[in-house]
Amino acid sequence: MAKFVDLWYKSQVKRPTAPSQKDLPVALVVPTDSGSQENTSQYAIVNDVVRDFESFLGVKARRISVSSLWDEKPPSEAEGQSLHIYMEDVGARTFLYSNYHAGDEFRDEYLKKFGKTPFVSPFVTWRWKLGEAITAEEHEDAMQRMRVYEQWFLKEVMQVEKFNSFLMSQSEDVKPMYRDDLPPDYYIQPAWHPWWFSSILGAPELVLPSGQISYESRISGRKEYLPVVTNLMSLPGTDLELMDTAQKFLKAVGRPTIVSSGKQMFAENVVC
């Protein structure tokens, strides 16, 4: 994969901004803010991957609560606000503002040509209505908050001045999603959520297939399986290094580098 990315994207791939970064000691960060409870099968699968990665790197993971670390070592710009309060509206005021205004020209041209507004799905309508209500000043304030969070995260969580850090986390709690269930209500994912880490930092991230958990399906009436994955992120500018490290890690600890197509990610004899 690293070879493909290097050949396909070439100059578009971010390169390390600090050449000496790879010479720093390696570290592993594991956020504890979200994920399954410790007594679940999913937690056990992800924790096994973390232990394997600890062994591969030869380090002990630094398990931290990002929100608690913010409380202990807040940036001055936060002015006493908790992480969740400081970043509360950042997701909407950055993404939804840009999402709406990216369609300004399209909506104007469509109205001129056809004399009506374009049809869009209820979900897009909901997004556009929220984005339209956000002012340019609110957008810029949110962008500044995101920049503050980015610099704080790199310094305090990833500790870029001391370590060449990796971050490993659980992707989400997997559960059956039946097609006859009503869709969940629309919601705005807060920018402090772990899924925003790599986007805010501009850091590369991979999803490592880690195992699968079984459940009794109310549709088929038999045992089915859900995939469990682990997120692995490294520092900005280390895209190729991350892919190379992930491949070496999986091979070194005897974990699969290929998953199956169809209803199961792995054969039953590797169910975790």
PDB file of N, CA, C and O in Angstrom, residues 36-90:
ATOM      1  N   SER A  36     -15.869   0.993  24.080  1.00  0.00           N
ATOM      2  CA  SER A  36     -16.641   0.012  24.845  1.00  0.00           C
ATOM      3  C   SER A  36     -16.192  -0.030  26.293  1.00  0.00           C
ATOM      4  O   SER A  36     -15.062   0.332  26.631  1.00  0.00           O
ATOM      5  N   GLN A  37     -17.084  -0.480  27.133  1.00  0.00           N
ATOM      6  CA  GLN A  37     -16.718  -0.716  28.516  1.00  0.00           C
ATOM      7  C   GLN A  37     -15.734  -1.871  28.591  1.00  0.00           C
ATOM      8  O   GLN A  37     -15.666  -2.724  27.716  1.00  0.00           O
ATOM      9  N   GLU A  38     -14.965  -1.893  29.667  1.00  0.00           N
ATOM     10  CA  GLU A  38     -13.862  -2.844  29.754  1.00  0.00           C
ATOM     11  C   GLU A  38     -14.294  -4.299  29.807  1.00  0.00           C
ATOM     12  O   GLU A  38     -13.487  -5.193  29.581  1.00  0.00           O
ATOM     13  N   ASN A  39     -15.559  -4.556  30.101  1.00  0.00           N
ATOM     14  CA  ASN A  39     -15.996  -5.942  30.226  1.00  0.00           C
ATOM     15  C   ASN A  39     -16.645  -6.475  28.945  1.00  0.00           C
ATOM     16  O   ASN A  39     -17.277  -7.523  28.962  1.00  0.00           O
ATOM     17  N   THR A  40     -16.498  -5.769  27.837  1.00  0.00           N
ATOM     18  CA  THR A  40     -17.124  -6.202  26.596  1.00  0.00           C
ATOM     19  C   THR A  40     -16.125  -6.942  25.716  1.00  0.00           C
ATOM     20  O   THR A  40     -14.909  -6.748  25.812  1.00  0.00           O
ATOM     21  N   SER A  41     -16.676  -7.763  24.815  1.00  0.00           N
ATOM     22  CA  SER A  41     -15.833  -8.504  23.875  1.00  0.00           C
ATOM     23  C   SER A  41     -15.084  -7.555  22.949  1.00  0.00           C
ATOM     24  O   SER A  41     -13.932  -7.793  22.597  1.00  0.00           O
ATOM     25  N   GLN A  42     -15.742  -6.492  22.557  1.00  0.00           N
ATOM     26  CA  GLN A  42     -15.118  -5.543  21.643  1.00  0.00           C
ATOM     27  C   GLN A  42     -13.921  -4.867  22.303  1.00  0.00           C
ATOM     28  O   GLN A  42     -12.875  -4.691  21.668  1.00  0.00           O
ATOM     29  N   TYR A  43     -14.068  -4.479  23.545  1.00  0.00           N
ATOM     30  CA  TYR A  43     -12.953  -3.866  24.260  1.00  0.00           C
ATOM     31  C   TYR A  43     -11.776  -4.834  24.323  1.00  0.00           C
ATOM     32  O   TYR A  43     -10.621  -4.443  24.133  1.00  0.00           O
ATOM     33  N   ALA A  44     -12.076  -6.093  24.585  1.00  0.00           N
ATOM     34  CA  ALA A  44     -11.013  -7.098  24.697  1.00  0.00           C
ATOM     35  C   ALA A  44     -10.251  -7.252  23.385  1.00  0.00           C
ATOM     36  O   ALA A  44      -9.021  -7.389  23.376  1.00  0.00           O
ATOM     37  N   ILE A  45     -10.980  -7.210  22.255  1.00  0.00           N
ATOM     38  CA  ILE A  45     -10.330  -7.341  20.947  1.00  0.00           C
ATOM     39  C   ILE A  45      -9.388  -6.173  20.698  1.00  0.00           C
ATOM     40  O   ILE A  45      -8.226  -6.351  20.314  1.00  0.00           O
ATOM     41  N   VAL A  46      -9.886  -4.956  20.903  1.00  0.00           N
ATOM     42  CA  VAL A  46      -9.058  -3.771  20.670  1.00  0.00           C
ATOM     43  C   VAL A  46      -7.892  -3.732  21.647  1.00  0.00           C
ATOM     44  O   VAL A  46      -6.763  -3.386  21.277  1.00  0.00           O
ATOM     45  N   ASN A  47      -8.122  -4.110  22.882  1.00  0.00           N
ATOM     46  CA  ASN A  47      -7.057  -4.102  23.882  1.00  0.00           C
ATOM     47  C   ASN A  47      -5.963  -5.101  23.526  1.00  0.00           C
ATOM     48  O   ASN A  47      -4.773  -4.859  23.786  1.00  0.00           O
ATOM     49  N   ASP A  48      -6.342  -6.222  22.928  1.00  0.00           N
ATOM     50  CA  ASP A  48      -5.346  -7.199  22.480  1.00  0.00           C
ATOM     51  C   ASP A  48      -4.463  -6.599  21.380  1.00  0.00           C
ATOM     52  O   ASP A  48      -3.250  -6.840  21.344  1.00  0.00           O
ATOM     53  N   VAL A  49      -5.073  -5.828  20.482  1.00  0.00           N
ATOM     54  CA  VAL A  49      -4.297  -5.173  19.431  1.00  0.00           C
ATOM     55  C   VAL A  49      -3.332  -4.163  20.046  1.00  0.00           C
ATOM     56  O   VAL A  49      -2.170  -4.065  19.641  1.00  0.00           O
ATOM     57  N   VAL A  50      -3.804  -3.408  21.030  1.00  0.00           N
ATOM     58  CA  VAL A  50      -2.942  -2.438  21.715  1.00  0.00           C
ATOM     59  C   VAL A  50      -1.760  -3.149  22.360  1.00  0.00           C
ATOM     60  O   VAL A  50      -0.609  -2.702  22.249  1.00  0.00           O
ATOM     61  N   ARG A  51      -2.020  -4.260  23.036  1.00  0.00           N
ATOM     62  CA  ARG A  51      -0.935  -5.005  23.680  1.00  0.00           C
ATOM     63  C   ARG A  51       0.067  -5.516  22.655  1.00  0.00           C
ATOM     64  O   ARG A  51       1.283  -5.484  22.875  1.00  0.00           O
ATOM     65  N   ASP A  52      -0.439  -6.007  21.531  1.00  0.00           N
ATOM     66  CA  ASP A  52       0.454  -6.476  20.468  1.00  0.00           C
ATOM     67  C   ASP A  52       1.312  -5.333  19.932  1.00  0.00           C
ATOM     68  O   ASP A  52       2.493  -5.516  19.643  1.00  0.00           O
ATOM     69  N   PHE A  53       0.710  -4.145  19.783  1.00  0.00           N
ATOM     70  CA  PHE A  53       1.451  -3.003  19.261  1.00  0.00           C
ATOM     71  C   PHE A  53       2.481  -2.522  20.280  1.00  0.00           C
ATOM     72  O   PHE A  53       3.575  -2.083  19.911  1.00  0.00           O
ATOM     73  N   GLU A  54       2.130  -2.586  21.562  1.00  0.00           N
ATOM     74  CA  GLU A  54       3.091  -2.266  22.614  1.00  0.00           C
ATOM     75  C   GLU A  54       4.308  -3.176  22.497  1.00  0.00           C
ATOM     76  O   GLU A  54       5.460  -2.718  22.576  1.00  0.00           O
ATOM     77  N   SER A  55       4.056  -4.462  22.327  1.00  0.00           N
ATOM     78  CA  SER A  55       5.145  -5.434  22.211  1.00  0.00           C
ATOM     79  C   SER A  55       5.974  -5.181  20.960  1.00  0.00           C
ATOM     80  O   SER A  55       7.212  -5.246  20.995  1.00  0.00           O
ATOM     81  N   PHE A  56       5.304  -4.850  19.868  1.00  0.00           N
ATOM     82  CA  PHE A  56       5.997  -4.598  18.604  1.00  0.00           C
ATOM     83  C   PHE A  56       6.893  -3.367  18.713  1.00  0.00           C
ATOM     84  O   PHE A  56       8.038  -3.372  18.240  1.00  0.00           O
ATOM     85  N   LEU A  57       6.396  -2.310  19.332  1.00  0.00           N
ATOM     86  CA  LEU A  57       7.174  -1.066  19.471  1.00  0.00           C
ATOM     87  C   LEU A  57       8.179  -1.136  20.610  1.00  0.00           C
ATOM     88  O   LEU A  57       9.147  -0.364  20.645  1.00  0.00           O
ATOM     89  N   GLY A  58       7.933  -2.019  21.564  1.00  0.00           N
ATOM     90  CA  GLY A  58       8.794  -2.096  22.736  1.00  0.00           C
ATOM     91  C   GLY A  58       8.555  -0.974  23.724  1.00  0.00           C
ATOM     92  O   GLY A  58       9.476  -0.512  24.406  1.00  0.00           O
ATOM     93  N   VAL A  59       7.293  -0.519  23.813  1.00  0.00           N
ATOM     94  CA  VAL A  59       6.939   0.564  24.732  1.00  0.00           C
ATOM     95  C   VAL A  59       5.653   0.211  25.475  1.00  0.00           C
ATOM     96  O   VAL A  59       4.930  -0.700  25.075  1.00  0.00           O
ATOM     97  N   LYS A  60       5.401   0.954  26.528  1.00  0.00           N
ATOM     98  CA  LYS A  60       4.152   0.826  27.266  1.00  0.00           C
ATOM     99  C   LYS A  60       3.250   1.984  26.865  1.00  0.00           C
ATOM    100  O   LYS A  60       3.671   3.145  26.871  1.00  0.00           O
ATOM    101  N   ALA A  61       2.001   1.689  26.524  1.00  0.00           N
ATOM    102  CA  ALA A  61       1.076   2.730  26.085  1.00  0.00           C
ATOM    103  C   ALA A  61       0.789   3.723  27.199  1.00  0.00           C
ATOM    104  O   ALA A  61       0.696   3.363  28.377  1.00  0.00           O
ATOM    105  N   ARG A  62       0.654   4.975  26.800  1.00  0.00           N
ATOM    106  CA  ARG A  62       0.239   6.045  27.722  1.00  0.00           C
ATOM    107  C   ARG A  62      -1.259   6.223  27.548  1.00  0.00           C
ATOM    108  O   ARG A  62      -1.727   6.788  26.571  1.00  0.00           O
ATOM    109  N   ARG A  63      -2.029   5.721  28.485  1.00  0.00           N
ATOM    110  CA  ARG A  63      -3.488   5.784  28.407  1.00  0.00           C
ATOM    111  C   ARG A  63      -3.962   7.062  29.090  1.00  0.00           C
ATOM    112  O   ARG A  63      -3.690   7.271  30.279  1.00  0.00           O
ATOM    113  N   ILE A  64      -4.669   7.887  28.330  1.00  0.00           N
ATOM    114  CA  ILE A  64      -5.073   9.185  28.862  1.00  0.00           C
ATOM    115  C   ILE A  64      -6.506   9.515  28.484  1.00  0.00           C
ATOM    116  O   ILE A  64      -7.018   9.038  27.475  1.00  0.00           O
ATOM    117  N   SER A  65      -7.123  10.342  29.299  1.00  0.00           N
ATOM    118  CA  SER A  65      -8.391  10.965  28.945  1.00  0.00           C
ATOM    119  C   SER A  65      -8.049  12.329  28.363  1.00  0.00           C
ATOM    120  O   SER A  65      -7.460  13.167  29.055  1.00  0.00           O
ATOM    121  N   VAL A  66      -8.386  12.544  27.094  1.00  0.00           N
ATOM    122  CA  VAL A  66      -8.056  13.807  26.445  1.00  0.00           C
ATOM    123  C   VAL A  66      -8.751  14.973  27.148  1.00  0.00           C
ATOM    124  O   VAL A  66      -8.151  16.025  27.368  1.00  0.00           O
ATOM    125  N   SER A  67     -10.008  14.780  27.506  1.00  0.00           N
ATOM    126  CA  SER A  67     -10.743  15.868  28.163  1.00  0.00           C
ATOM    127  C   SER A  67     -10.170  16.174  29.544  1.00  0.00           C
ATOM    128  O   SER A  67     -10.119  17.344  29.960  1.00  0.00           O
ATOM    129  N   SER A  68      -9.711  15.152  30.270  1.00  0.00           N
ATOM    130  CA  SER A  68      -9.108  15.398  31.587  1.00  0.00           C
ATOM    131  C   SER A  68      -7.753  16.081  31.446  1.00  0.00           C
ATOM    132  O   SER A  68      -7.403  16.957  32.247  1.00  0.00           O
ATOM    133  N   LEU A  69      -6.987  15.693  30.410  1.00  0.00           N
ATOM    134  CA  LEU A  69      -5.702  16.338  30.178  1.00  0.00           C
ATOM    135  C   LEU A  69      -5.900  17.811  29.837  1.00  0.00           C
ATOM    136  O   LEU A  69      -5.120  18.666  30.259  1.00  0.00           O
ATOM    137  N   TRP A  70      -6.967  18.113  29.099  1.00  0.00           N
ATOM    138  CA  TRP A  70      -7.295  19.508  28.782  1.00  0.00           C
ATOM    139  C   TRP A  70      -7.562  20.300  30.074  1.00  0.00           C
ATOM    140  O   TRP A  70      -7.119  21.432  30.220  1.00  0.00           O
ATOM    141  N   ASP A  71      -8.283  19.668  30.991  1.00  0.00           N
ATOM    142  CA  ASP A  71      -8.566  20.337  32.270  1.00  0.00           C
ATOM    143  C   ASP A  71      -7.285  20.589  33.065  1.00  0.00           C
ATOM    144  O   ASP A  71      -7.155  21.614  33.743  1.00  0.00           O
ATOM    145  N   GLU A  72      -6.338  19.644  32.989  1.00  0.00           N
ATOM    146  CA  GLU A  72      -5.086  19.774  33.737  1.00  0.00           C
ATOM    147  C   GLU A  72      -4.135  20.772  33.091  1.00  0.00           C
ATOM    148  O   GLU A  72      -3.445  21.537  33.787  1.00  0.00           O
ATOM    149  N   LYS A  73      -4.083  20.761  31.763  1.00  0.00           N
ATOM    150  CA  LYS A  73      -3.144  21.619  31.033  1.00  0.00           C
ATOM    151  C   LYS A  73      -3.867  22.337  29.892  1.00  0.00           C
ATOM    152  O   LYS A  73      -3.610  22.079  28.715  1.00  0.00           O
ATOM    153  N   PRO A  74      -4.780  23.229  30.218  1.00  0.00           N
ATOM    154  CA  PRO A  74      -5.575  23.884  29.169  1.00  0.00           C
ATOM    155  C   PRO A  74      -4.774  24.948  28.431  1.00  0.00           C
ATOM    156  O   PRO A  74      -3.882  25.579  29.010  1.00  0.00           O
ATOM    157  N   PRO A  75      -5.093  25.190  27.171  1.00  0.00           N
ATOM    158  CA  PRO A  75      -4.478  26.322  26.475  1.00  0.00           C
ATOM    159  C   PRO A  75      -5.047  27.624  27.035  1.00  0.00           C
ATOM    160  O   PRO A  75      -6.193  27.662  27.491  1.00  0.00           O
ATOM    161  N   SER A  76      -4.273  28.678  26.992  1.00  0.00           N
ATOM    162  CA  SER A  76      -4.725  29.951  27.551  1.00  0.00           C
ATOM    163  C   SER A  76      -5.973  30.462  26.852  1.00  0.00           C
ATOM    164  O   SER A  76      -6.828  31.113  27.472  1.00  0.00           O
ATOM    165  N   GLU A  77      -6.110  30.135  25.558  1.00  0.00           N
ATOM    166  CA  GLU A  77      -7.263  30.611  24.782  1.00  0.00           C
ATOM    167  C   GLU A  77      -8.587  30.057  25.291  1.00  0.00           C
ATOM    168  O   GLU A  77      -9.648  30.627  25.034  1.00  0.00           O
ATOM    169  N   ALA A  78      -8.550  28.930  26.006  1.00  0.00           N
ATOM    170  CA  ALA A  78      -9.787  28.317  26.493  1.00  0.00           C
ATOM    171  C   ALA A  78     -10.441  29.135  27.592  1.00  0.00           C
ATOM    172  O   ALA A  78     -11.655  29.028  27.818  1.00  0.00           O
ATOM    173  N   GLU A  79      -9.645  29.935  28.287  1.00  0.00           N
ATOM    174  CA  GLU A  79     -10.155  30.803  29.340  1.00  0.00           C
ATOM    175  C   GLU A  79     -11.039  30.048  30.337  1.00  0.00           C
ATOM    176  O   GLU A  79     -12.119  30.498  30.707  1.00  0.00           O
ATOM    177  N   GLY A  80     -10.565  28.885  30.750  1.00  0.00           N
ATOM    178  CA  GLY A  80     -11.257  28.121  31.772  1.00  0.00           C
ATOM    179  C   GLY A  80     -12.353  27.187  31.280  1.00  0.00           C
ATOM    180  O   GLY A  80     -12.926  26.437  32.072  1.00  0.00           O
ATOM    181  N   GLN A  81     -12.667  27.224  29.986  1.00  0.00           N
ATOM    182  CA  GLN A  81     -13.719  26.352  29.454  1.00  0.00           C
ATOM    183  C   GLN A  81     -13.213  24.917  29.315  1.00  0.00           C
ATOM    184  O   GLN A  81     -12.055  24.687  28.974  1.00  0.00           O
ATOM    185  N   SER A  82     -14.093  23.958  29.574  1.00  0.00           N
ATOM    186  CA  SER A  82     -13.747  22.562  29.362  1.00  0.00           C
ATOM    187  C   SER A  82     -13.582  22.299  27.873  1.00  0.00           C
ATOM    188  O   SER A  82     -14.017  23.103  27.025  1.00  0.00           O
ATOM    189  N   LEU A  83     -12.979  21.186  27.525  1.00  0.00           N
ATOM    190  CA  LEU A  83     -12.793  20.834  26.115  1.00  0.00           C
ATOM    191  C   LEU A  83     -14.128  20.745  25.400  1.00  0.00           C
ATOM    192  O   LEU A  83     -14.284  21.261  24.279  1.00  0.00           O
ATOM    193  N   HIS A  84     -15.113  20.103  26.020  1.00  0.00           N
ATOM    194  CA  HIS A  84     -16.408  19.910  25.360  1.00  0.00           C
ATOM    195  C   HIS A  84     -17.137  21.238  25.136  1.00  0.00           C
ATOM    196  O   HIS A  84     -17.825  21.402  24.119  1.00  0.00           O
ATOM    197  N   ILE A  85     -16.995  22.155  26.057  1.00  0.00           N
ATOM    198  CA  ILE A  85     -17.629  23.462  25.889  1.00  0.00           C
ATOM    199  C   ILE A  85     -16.886  24.287  24.843  1.00  0.00           C
ATOM    200  O   ILE A  85     -17.489  24.917  23.961  1.00  0.00           O
ATOM    201  N   TYR A  86     -15.560  24.282  24.921  1.00  0.00           N
ATOM    202  CA  TYR A  86     -14.750  25.076  23.988  1.00  0.00           C
ATOM    203  C   TYR A  86     -14.975  24.631  22.546  1.00  0.00           C
ATOM    204  O   TYR A  86     -15.004  25.458  21.627  1.00  0.00           O
ATOM    205  N   MET A  87     -15.146  23.318  22.337  1.00  0.00           N
ATOM    206  CA  MET A  87     -15.288  22.776  20.975  1.00  0.00           C
ATOM    207  C   MET A  87     -16.741  22.470  20.613  1.00  0.00           C
ATOM    208  O   MET A  87     -17.012  21.870  19.569  1.00  0.00           O
ATOM    209  N   GLU A  88     -17.672  22.892  21.444  1.00  0.00           N
ATOM    210  CA  GLU A  88     -19.074  22.495  21.305  1.00  0.00           C
ATOM    211  C   GLU A  88     -19.649  22.763  19.922  1.00  0.00           C
ATOM    212  O   GLU A  88     -20.303  21.893  19.324  1.00  0.00           O
ATOM    213  N   ASP A  89     -19.451  23.955  19.378  1.00  0.00           N
ATOM    214  CA  ASP A  89     -20.052  24.325  18.102  1.00  0.00           C
ATOM    215  C   ASP A  89     -19.076  24.275  16.927  1.00  0.00           C
ATOM    216  O   ASP A  89     -19.433  24.659  15.806  1.00  0.00           O
ATOM    217  N   VAL A  90     -17.867  23.828  17.176  1.00  0.00           N
ATOM    218  CA  VAL A  90     -16.840  23.868  16.142  1.00  0.00           C
ATOM    219  C   VAL A  90     -17.180  22.985  14.949  1.00  0.00           C
ATOM    220  O   VAL A  90     -16.966  23.365  13.790  1.00  0.00           O
TER     221      VAL A  90
END
